[in-house]
Structures are given as C-alpha cells and as structure tokens.
mmCIF file of C-alpha atoms and ligand atoms in Angstrom:
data_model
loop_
_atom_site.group_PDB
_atom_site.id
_atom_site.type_symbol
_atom_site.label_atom_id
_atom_site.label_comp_id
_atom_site.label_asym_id
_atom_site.label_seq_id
_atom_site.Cartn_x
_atom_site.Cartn_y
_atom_site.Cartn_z
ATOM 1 C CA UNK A 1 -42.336 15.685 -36.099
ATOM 2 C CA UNK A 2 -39.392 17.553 -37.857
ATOM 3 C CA UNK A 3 -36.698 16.131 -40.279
ATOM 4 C CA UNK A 4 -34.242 16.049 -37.807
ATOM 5 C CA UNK A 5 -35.974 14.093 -35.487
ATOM 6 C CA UNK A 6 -37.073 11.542 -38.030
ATOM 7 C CA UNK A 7 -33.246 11.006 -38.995
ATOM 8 C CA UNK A 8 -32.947 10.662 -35.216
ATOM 9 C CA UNK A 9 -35.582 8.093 -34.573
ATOM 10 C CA UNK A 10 -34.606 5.981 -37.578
ATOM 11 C CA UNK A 11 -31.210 6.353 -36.661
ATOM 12 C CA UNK A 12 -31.830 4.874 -32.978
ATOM 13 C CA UNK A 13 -34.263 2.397 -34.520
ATOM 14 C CA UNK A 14 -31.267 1.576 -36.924
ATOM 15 C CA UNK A 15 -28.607 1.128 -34.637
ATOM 16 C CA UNK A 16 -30.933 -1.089 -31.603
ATOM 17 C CA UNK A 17 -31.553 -3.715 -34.225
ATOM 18 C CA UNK A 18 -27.420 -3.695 -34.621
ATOM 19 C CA UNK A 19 -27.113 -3.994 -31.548
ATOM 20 C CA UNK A 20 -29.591 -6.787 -30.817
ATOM 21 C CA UNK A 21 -27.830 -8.710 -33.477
ATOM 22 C CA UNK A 22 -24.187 -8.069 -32.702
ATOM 23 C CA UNK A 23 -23.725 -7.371 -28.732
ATOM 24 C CA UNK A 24 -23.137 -10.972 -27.500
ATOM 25 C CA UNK A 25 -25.814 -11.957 -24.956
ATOM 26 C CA UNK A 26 -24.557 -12.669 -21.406
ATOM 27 C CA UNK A 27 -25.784 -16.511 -21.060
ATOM 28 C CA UNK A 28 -25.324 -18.407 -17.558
ATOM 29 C CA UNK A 29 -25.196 -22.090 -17.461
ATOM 30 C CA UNK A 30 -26.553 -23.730 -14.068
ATOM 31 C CA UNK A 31 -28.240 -27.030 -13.483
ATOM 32 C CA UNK A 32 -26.475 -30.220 -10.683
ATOM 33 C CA UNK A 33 -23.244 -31.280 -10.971
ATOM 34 C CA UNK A 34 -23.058 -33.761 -14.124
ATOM 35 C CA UNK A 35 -25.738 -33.034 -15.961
ATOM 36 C CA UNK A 36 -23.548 -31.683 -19.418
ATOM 37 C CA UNK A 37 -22.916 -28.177 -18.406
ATOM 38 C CA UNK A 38 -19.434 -27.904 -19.621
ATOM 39 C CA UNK A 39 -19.907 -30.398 -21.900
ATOM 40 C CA UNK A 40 -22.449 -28.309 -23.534
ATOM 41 C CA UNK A 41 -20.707 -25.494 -23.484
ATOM 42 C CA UNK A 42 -17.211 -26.904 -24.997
ATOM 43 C CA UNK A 43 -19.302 -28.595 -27.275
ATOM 44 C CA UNK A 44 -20.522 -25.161 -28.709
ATOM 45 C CA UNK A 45 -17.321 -23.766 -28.857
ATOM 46 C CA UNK A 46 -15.383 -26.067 -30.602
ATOM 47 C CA UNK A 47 -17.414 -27.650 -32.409
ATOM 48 C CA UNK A 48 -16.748 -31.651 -31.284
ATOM 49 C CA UNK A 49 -16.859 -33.482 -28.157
ATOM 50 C CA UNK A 50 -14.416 -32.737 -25.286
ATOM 51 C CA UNK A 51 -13.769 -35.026 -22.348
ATOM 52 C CA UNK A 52 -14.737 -32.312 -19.767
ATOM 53 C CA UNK A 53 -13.426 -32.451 -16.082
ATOM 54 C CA UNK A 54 -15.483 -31.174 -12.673
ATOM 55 C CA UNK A 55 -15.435 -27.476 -12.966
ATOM 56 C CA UNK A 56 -13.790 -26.153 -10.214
ATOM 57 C CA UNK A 57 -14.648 -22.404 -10.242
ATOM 58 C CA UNK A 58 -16.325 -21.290 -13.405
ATOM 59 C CA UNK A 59 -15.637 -21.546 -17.178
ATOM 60 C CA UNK A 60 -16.583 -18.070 -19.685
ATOM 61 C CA UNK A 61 -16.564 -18.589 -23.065
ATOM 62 C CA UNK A 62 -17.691 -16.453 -26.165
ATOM 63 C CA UNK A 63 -19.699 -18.767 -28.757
ATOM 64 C CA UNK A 64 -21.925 -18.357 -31.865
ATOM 65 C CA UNK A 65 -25.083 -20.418 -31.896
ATOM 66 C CA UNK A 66 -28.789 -20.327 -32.634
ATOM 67 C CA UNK A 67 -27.773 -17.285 -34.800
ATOM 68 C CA UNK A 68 -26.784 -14.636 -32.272
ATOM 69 C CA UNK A 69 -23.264 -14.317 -30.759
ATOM 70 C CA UNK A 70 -23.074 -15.342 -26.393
ATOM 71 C CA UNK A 71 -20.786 -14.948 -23.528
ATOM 72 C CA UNK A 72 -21.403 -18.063 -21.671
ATOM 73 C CA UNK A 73 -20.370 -18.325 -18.565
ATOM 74 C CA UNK A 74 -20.802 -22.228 -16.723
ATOM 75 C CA UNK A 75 -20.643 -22.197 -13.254
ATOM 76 C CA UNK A 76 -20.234 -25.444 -10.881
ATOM 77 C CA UNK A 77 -23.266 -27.604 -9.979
ATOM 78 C CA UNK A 78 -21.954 -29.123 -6.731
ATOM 79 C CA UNK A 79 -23.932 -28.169 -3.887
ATOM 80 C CA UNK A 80 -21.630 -26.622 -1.732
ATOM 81 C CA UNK A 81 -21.059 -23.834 -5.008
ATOM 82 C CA UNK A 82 -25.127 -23.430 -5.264
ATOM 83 C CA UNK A 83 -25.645 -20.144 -3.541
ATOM 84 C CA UNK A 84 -22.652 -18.608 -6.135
ATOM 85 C CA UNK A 85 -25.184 -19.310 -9.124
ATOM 86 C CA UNK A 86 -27.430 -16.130 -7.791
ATOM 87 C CA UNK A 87 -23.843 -14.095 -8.100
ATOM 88 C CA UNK A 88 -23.752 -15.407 -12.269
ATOM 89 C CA UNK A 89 -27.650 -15.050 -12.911
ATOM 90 C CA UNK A 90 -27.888 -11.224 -11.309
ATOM 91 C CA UNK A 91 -27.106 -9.594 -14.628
ATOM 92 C CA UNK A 92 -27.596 -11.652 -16.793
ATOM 93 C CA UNK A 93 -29.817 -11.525 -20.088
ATOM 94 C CA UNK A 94 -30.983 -15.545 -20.391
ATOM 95 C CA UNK A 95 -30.511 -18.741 -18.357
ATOM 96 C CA UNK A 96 -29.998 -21.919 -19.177
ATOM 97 C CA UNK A 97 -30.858 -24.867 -16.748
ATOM 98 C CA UNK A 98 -29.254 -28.148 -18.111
ATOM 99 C CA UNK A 99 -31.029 -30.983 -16.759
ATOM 100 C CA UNK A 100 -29.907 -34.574 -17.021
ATOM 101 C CA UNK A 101 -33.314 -36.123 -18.606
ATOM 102 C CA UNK A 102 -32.191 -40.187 -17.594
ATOM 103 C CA UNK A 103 -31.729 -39.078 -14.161
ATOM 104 C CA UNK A 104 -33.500 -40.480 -11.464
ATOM 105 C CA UNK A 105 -36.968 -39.084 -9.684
ATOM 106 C CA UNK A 106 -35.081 -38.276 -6.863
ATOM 107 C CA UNK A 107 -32.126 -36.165 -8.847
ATOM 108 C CA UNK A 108 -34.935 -34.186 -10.294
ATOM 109 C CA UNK A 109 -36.752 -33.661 -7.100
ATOM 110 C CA UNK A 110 -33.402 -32.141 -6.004
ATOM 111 C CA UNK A 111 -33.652 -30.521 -9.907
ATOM 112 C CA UNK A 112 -36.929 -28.913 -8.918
ATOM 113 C CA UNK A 113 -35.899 -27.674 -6.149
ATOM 114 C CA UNK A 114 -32.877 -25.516 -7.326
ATOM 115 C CA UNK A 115 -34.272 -24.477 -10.402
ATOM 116 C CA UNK A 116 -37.624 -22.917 -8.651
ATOM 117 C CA UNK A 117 -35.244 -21.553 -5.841
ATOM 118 C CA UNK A 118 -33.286 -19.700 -8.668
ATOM 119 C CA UNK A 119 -36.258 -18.352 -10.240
ATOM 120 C CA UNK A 120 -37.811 -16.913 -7.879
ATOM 121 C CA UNK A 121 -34.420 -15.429 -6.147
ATOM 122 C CA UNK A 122 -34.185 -13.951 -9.725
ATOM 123 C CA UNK A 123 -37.920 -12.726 -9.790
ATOM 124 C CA UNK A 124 -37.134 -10.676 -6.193
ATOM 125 C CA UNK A 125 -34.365 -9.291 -7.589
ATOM 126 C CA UNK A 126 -35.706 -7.976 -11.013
ATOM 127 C CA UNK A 127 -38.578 -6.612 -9.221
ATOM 128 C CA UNK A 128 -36.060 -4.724 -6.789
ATOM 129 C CA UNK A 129 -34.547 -3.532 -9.933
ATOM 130 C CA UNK A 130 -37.631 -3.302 -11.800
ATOM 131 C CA UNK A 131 -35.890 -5.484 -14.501
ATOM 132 C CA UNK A 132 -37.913 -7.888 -16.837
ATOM 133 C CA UNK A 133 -37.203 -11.391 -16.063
ATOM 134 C CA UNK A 134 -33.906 -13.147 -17.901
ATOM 135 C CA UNK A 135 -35.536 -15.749 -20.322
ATOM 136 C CA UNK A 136 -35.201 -19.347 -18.717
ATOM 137 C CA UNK A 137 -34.122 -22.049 -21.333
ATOM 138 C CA UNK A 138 -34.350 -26.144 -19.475
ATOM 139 C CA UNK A 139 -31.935 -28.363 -21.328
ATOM 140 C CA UNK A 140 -33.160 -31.530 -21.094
ATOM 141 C CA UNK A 141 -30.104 -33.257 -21.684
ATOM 142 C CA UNK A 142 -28.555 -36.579 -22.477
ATOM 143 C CA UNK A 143 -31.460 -37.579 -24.662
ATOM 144 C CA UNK A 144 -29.168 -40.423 -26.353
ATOM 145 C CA UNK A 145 -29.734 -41.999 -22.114
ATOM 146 C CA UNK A 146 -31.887 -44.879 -21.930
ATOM 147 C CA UNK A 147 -34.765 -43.821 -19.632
ATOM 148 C CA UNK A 148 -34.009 -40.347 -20.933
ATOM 149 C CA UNK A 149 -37.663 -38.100 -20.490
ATOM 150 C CA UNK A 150 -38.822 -36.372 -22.797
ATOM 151 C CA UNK A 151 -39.367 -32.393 -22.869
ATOM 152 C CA UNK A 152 -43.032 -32.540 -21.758
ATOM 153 C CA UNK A 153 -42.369 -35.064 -18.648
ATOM 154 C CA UNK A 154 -39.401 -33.245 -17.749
ATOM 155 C CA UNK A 155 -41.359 -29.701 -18.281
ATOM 156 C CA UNK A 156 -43.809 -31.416 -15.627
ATOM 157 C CA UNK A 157 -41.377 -32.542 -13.265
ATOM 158 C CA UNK A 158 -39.561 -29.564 -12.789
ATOM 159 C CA UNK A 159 -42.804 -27.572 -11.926
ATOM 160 C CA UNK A 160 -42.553 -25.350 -15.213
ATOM 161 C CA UNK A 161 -46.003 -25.041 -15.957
ATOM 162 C CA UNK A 162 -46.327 -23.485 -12.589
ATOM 163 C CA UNK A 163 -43.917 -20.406 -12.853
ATOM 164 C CA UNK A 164 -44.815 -16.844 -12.801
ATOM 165 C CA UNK A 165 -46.234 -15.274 -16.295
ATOM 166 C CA UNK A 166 -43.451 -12.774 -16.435
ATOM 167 C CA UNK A 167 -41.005 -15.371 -16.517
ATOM 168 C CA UNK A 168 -40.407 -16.837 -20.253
ATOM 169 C CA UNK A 169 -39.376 -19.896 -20.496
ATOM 170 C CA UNK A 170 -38.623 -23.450 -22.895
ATOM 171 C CA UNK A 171 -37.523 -26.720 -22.658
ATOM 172 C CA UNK A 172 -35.523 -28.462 -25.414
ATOM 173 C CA UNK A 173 -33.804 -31.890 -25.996
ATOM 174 C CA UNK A 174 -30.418 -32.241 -27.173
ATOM 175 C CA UNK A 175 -27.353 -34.669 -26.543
ATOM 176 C CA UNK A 176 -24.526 -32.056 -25.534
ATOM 177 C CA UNK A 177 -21.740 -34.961 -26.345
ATOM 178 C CA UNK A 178 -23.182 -35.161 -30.207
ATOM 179 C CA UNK A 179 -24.505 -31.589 -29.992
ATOM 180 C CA UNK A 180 -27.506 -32.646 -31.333
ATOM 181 C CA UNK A 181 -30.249 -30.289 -30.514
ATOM 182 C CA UNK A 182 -27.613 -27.598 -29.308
ATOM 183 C CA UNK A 183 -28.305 -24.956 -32.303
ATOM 184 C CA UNK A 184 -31.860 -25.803 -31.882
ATOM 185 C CA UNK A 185 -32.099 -24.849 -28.522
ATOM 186 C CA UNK A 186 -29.897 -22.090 -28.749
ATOM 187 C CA UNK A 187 -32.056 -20.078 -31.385
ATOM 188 C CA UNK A 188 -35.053 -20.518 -29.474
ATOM 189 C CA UNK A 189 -33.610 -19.400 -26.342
ATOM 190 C CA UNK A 190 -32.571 -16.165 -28.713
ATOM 191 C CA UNK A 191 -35.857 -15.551 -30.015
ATOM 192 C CA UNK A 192 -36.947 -15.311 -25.907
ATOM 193 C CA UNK A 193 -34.093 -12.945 -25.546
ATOM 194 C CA UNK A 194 -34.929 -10.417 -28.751
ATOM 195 C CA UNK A 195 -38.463 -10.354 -27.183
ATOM 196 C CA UNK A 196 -38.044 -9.506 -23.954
ATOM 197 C CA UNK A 197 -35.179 -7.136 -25.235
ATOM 198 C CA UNK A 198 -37.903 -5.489 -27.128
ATOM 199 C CA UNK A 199 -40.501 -5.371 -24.576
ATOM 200 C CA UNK A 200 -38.257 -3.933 -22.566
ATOM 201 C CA UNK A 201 -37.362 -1.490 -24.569
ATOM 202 C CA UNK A 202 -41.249 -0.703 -25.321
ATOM 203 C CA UNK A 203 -41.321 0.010 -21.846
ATOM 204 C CA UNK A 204 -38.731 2.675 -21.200
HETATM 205 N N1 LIG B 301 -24.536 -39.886 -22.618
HETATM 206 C C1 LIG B 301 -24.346 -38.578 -22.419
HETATM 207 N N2 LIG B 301 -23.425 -38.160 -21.545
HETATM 208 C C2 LIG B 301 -23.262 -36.821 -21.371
HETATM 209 C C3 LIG B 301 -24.030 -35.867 -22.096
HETATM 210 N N3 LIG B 301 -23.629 -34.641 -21.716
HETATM 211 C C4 LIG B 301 -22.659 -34.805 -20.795
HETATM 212 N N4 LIG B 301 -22.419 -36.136 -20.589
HETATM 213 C C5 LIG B 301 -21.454 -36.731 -19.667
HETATM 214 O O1 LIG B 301 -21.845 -36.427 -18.326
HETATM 215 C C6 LIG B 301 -20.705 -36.236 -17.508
HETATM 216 C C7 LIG B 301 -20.771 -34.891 -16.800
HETATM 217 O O2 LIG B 301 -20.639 -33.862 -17.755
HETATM 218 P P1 LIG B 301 -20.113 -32.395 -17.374
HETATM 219 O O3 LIG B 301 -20.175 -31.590 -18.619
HETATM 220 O O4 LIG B 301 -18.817 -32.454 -16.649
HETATM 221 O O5 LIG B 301 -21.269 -31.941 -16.357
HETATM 222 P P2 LIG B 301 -21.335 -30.607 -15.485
HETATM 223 O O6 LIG B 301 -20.947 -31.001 -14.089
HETATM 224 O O7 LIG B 301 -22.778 -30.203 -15.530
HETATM 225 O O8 LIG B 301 -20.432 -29.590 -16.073
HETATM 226 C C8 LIG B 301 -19.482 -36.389 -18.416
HETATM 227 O O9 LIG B 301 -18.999 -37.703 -18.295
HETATM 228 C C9 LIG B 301 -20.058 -36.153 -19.810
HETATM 229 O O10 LIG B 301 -19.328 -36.816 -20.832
HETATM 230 C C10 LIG B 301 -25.018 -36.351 -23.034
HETATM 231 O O11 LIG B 301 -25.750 -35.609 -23.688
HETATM 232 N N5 LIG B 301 -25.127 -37.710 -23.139
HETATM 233 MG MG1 LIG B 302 -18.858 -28.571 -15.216
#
C-alpha cells in the first residue's frame, strides 16, 4: 500500500468515526396510543415534564441523549394511524417501541401484536433493500405504575425472545414523566446503533 493511500484510508477511517458521533440518528417513536410516547420525547427535549396532548399527526424533534445527538420523530398510536408507522420506520436507523408496563394482559396482547407486525414489515423491507435491520429499543414505560412489569416479563410478553437474529434488540425501564431511565435507555439503544453502523459498514 502507498503513502497516499494510507493518508486516504486513515482519512476515511477518521472522518466515519466523526460522523458516527456527530450525524444525528433518525429515531422513530411507535408503541399504542398512551403509553408515554410524546411524553418521552418532550421529556428529552426539555428537560422536565410536559402535560402532553393526543398527537394528532406526528411530532420531530432534535434531542441529545445517551451521548449521541437524534432526530426523533413520534408518530400517533391510535389505531386508525397504525399502518402510517411503516411510512416513519422505512428509513430509519433505530426504533423505539414504548410500551406501557402497568397495562393490562389484554393491551399487551394488542402490544404484541403491533410490535411483531412492525418487525417483520421492517425485516421484508430491509431484505428488499438488502439493508441491516434498524436496532429495536422496547420502553417499558411507566415503571413508577403499580402493577408496572418488569423488563424481563414484559421482554416475554411481547414475544422478544422469539425475533429473528438479525434483528437487535433491548428492553429498558424508565418513567418518561420523571425521565428516569431515559438517558439509560437512550445510550444503550446508541451502542445498538454504532454496531450495526459498523457492521454495516464491514460489509460494503
Ligand atoms: N404514571 C406515568 N404516567 C405516564 C408516564 N408516561 C406518560 N404518562 C402519562 O400517560 C398519558 C399518555 O401519555 P402520552 O405521552 O400522550 O402518550 P402517547 O399517546 O404514547 O404519546 C399522559 O397522561 C402522560 O402523562 C409514566 O412514565 N408514568
Ligand atoms: Mg402522543
């Protein structure tokens, strides 16, 4: 290998990691209507808790949290808005499914349901566009709930043990109206989203 093209590579090498760190990460926000979405998200932007009303089209925001910069973008949970999500999740580089963890077995039947629809919508269509799969971050939300589950029950109940091996995933608890657990969550779903940047790359 010549000179040159050792500046080149480490210039390259260089200027990925700057842009891992510094291009914001498209993030989409899905999950029923109720379960914290915008609360979560308004939470992470300003910092404190803000009385949040139904979303009636979609909300974008840019944040900073778990370390990495995202443009998070919260679409509506009512069912008649469902089939937009698969518009959102198309391009985008992570998911995050916000579950309400105190809700009842037959809310996260109807959970289930969505959330393994959505993946493997998502799985057809990175295979079409031989795309690696968007890491999948579960929310389980309203921890500060009575009743509330905890990761591992909800992990079970929404069948996550069960998805494909190509599709990364993690669960994790937080209370979107405190914001505990928000950061938390956030920098794990970032590590999933460096690595399968990075395998990605490998691949090309
Ligand atoms: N107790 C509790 N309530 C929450 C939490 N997150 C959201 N909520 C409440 O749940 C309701 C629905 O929240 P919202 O963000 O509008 O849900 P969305 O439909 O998913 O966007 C609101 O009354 C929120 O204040 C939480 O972590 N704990
Ligand atoms: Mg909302």
């Amino acid at each position: 290998m010549g000179v040159h093209r050792v500046v080149e590579v480490a210039h390259s090498l260089v200027w990925g990691l700057v842009a891992l760190v510094h291009t914001p990460a498209h993030v989409v926000l899905v999950g029923l209507d109720s379960s914290g979405k915008t609360t979560a998200l308004l939470r992470l932007k300003y910092g404190q808790y803000v009385n949040a009303v139904p979303t009636v089209g979609f909300n974008c925001e840019k944040v900073r949290a778990g370390g990495a910069q995202w443009l998070a973008w919260d679409v509506g949970g009512a069912e008649r808005v469902r089939p937009l999500w698969r518009s959102y999740t198309r391009a985008t580089d992570a998911l995050i499914f916000v579950v309400d963890s105190s809700s009842s077995s037959e809310r996260l039947e109807e959970a289930r349901v969505e959330l393994q629809r959505l993946t493997k919508q998502q799985n057809a269509q990175c295979v079409a566009l031989n795309k690696h799969r968007p890491p999948l971050l579960v929310l389980a939300n309203k921890q500060d709930l009575p009743g509330a589950r905890d990761v591992n029950g909800l992990a079970k109940a929404l069948g996550l043990p069960e998805l494909q091996e190509s599709q990364p995933w993690a669960v994790m608890p937080a209370c979107a109206v405190t914001g505990e657990g928000l950061d938390e969550a956030m920098a794990t779903l970032h590590t999933l989203v460096v690595k399968a940047r990075k395998q990605a790359k490998a691949k090309k």
